Amino acid sequence: METGNEEKECIFGEVEDDDDDEENEDSLKKKIASHALYGLLVDTHIDCLKLCLGMADQIEEEKSSKYEPKAANCQIISSRKSDQLELDNFMEAYCMALSKLKEVMKEPHQETMAFITHMHSQLEELMEAPSMSQSHLAKTT
């Protein structure tokens, strides 16, 4: 019976060490963290989380004084090596996906807030109506 390592040996010619996997993973994490779009990805991800938590007002306040990422801004021109180009493509696609997700999440939130605001104003009007009726009744009696 073959083990997982033996299957790797047959396919790749040698058994990969767990240490090599960890080193490759660490190296990839470093490349991603140092990429030009990493900050934009983090900001957009945080904005998505804020939308989920109902903190959309904070997003708008921060964006007035901060660079607002848009899908078009996620595209970068690169004349790098092919492995770097693959990372660039991944980062661009991830950035655009997060930007689109943020926009898709934003619309229902805005509609919900408009509905709540409208209902609040109607409730305030209802609360004012009895006091006017009572004052009108007091004058007529």
Short mmCIF file of N, CA and C in Angstrom, two decimals, residues 8 12 14-29:
data_model
loop_
_atom_site.label_atom_id
_atom_site.label_comp_id
_atom_site.label_asym_id
_atom_site.label_seq_id
_atom_site.Cartn_x
_atom_site.Cartn_y
_atom_site.Cartn_z
N LYS A 8 3.59 11.36 -3.81
CA LYS A 8 4.30 12.58 -4.15
C LYS A 8 5.62 12.24 -4.83
N PHE A 12 6.46 13.78 -8.43
CA PHE A 12 7.44 14.85 -8.49
C PHE A 12 8.89 14.35 -8.50
N GLU A 14 10.66 13.36 -6.07
CA GLU A 14 11.25 13.42 -4.74
C GLU A 14 10.16 13.78 -3.74
N VAL A 15 10.38 13.41 -2.53
CA VAL A 15 9.42 13.70 -1.47
C VAL A 15 9.69 15.10 -0.95
N GLU A 16 8.66 15.92 -0.95
CA GLU A 16 8.82 17.27 -0.43
C GLU A 16 8.77 17.25 1.08
N ASP A 17 9.60 18.01 1.67
CA ASP A 17 9.70 18.11 3.12
C ASP A 17 8.68 19.13 3.62
N ASP A 18 8.12 18.87 4.81
CA ASP A 18 7.18 19.81 5.40
C ASP A 18 7.84 21.16 5.63
N ASP A 19 9.13 21.15 5.94
CA ASP A 19 9.86 22.41 6.14
C ASP A 19 9.89 23.22 4.86
N ASP A 20 10.06 22.54 3.71
CA ASP A 20 10.06 23.24 2.42
C ASP A 20 8.70 23.86 2.16
N ASP A 21 7.64 23.14 2.50
CA ASP A 21 6.28 23.67 2.32
C ASP A 21 6.09 24.93 3.15
N GLU A 22 6.55 24.88 4.39
CA GLU A 22 6.41 26.03 5.28
C GLU A 22 7.23 27.21 4.77
N GLU A 23 8.44 26.94 4.26
CA GLU A 23 9.28 28.00 3.72
C GLU A 23 8.63 28.62 2.49
N ASN A 24 8.07 27.79 1.62
CA ASN A 24 7.39 28.29 0.43
C ASN A 24 6.17 29.13 0.81
N GLU A 25 5.44 28.66 1.81
CA GLU A 25 4.26 29.40 2.27
C GLU A 25 4.66 30.74 2.88
N ASP A 26 5.71 30.73 3.69
CA ASP A 26 6.21 31.98 4.29
C ASP A 26 6.70 32.94 3.21
N SER A 27 7.39 32.40 2.22
CA SER A 27 7.88 33.23 1.12
C SER A 27 6.72 33.86 0.35
N LEU A 28 5.69 33.08 0.10
CA LEU A 28 4.52 33.59 -0.62
C LEU A 28 3.81 34.67 0.20
N LYS A 29 3.68 34.44 1.50
CA LYS A 29 3.05 35.44 2.37
C LYS A 29 3.83 36.75 2.34
#
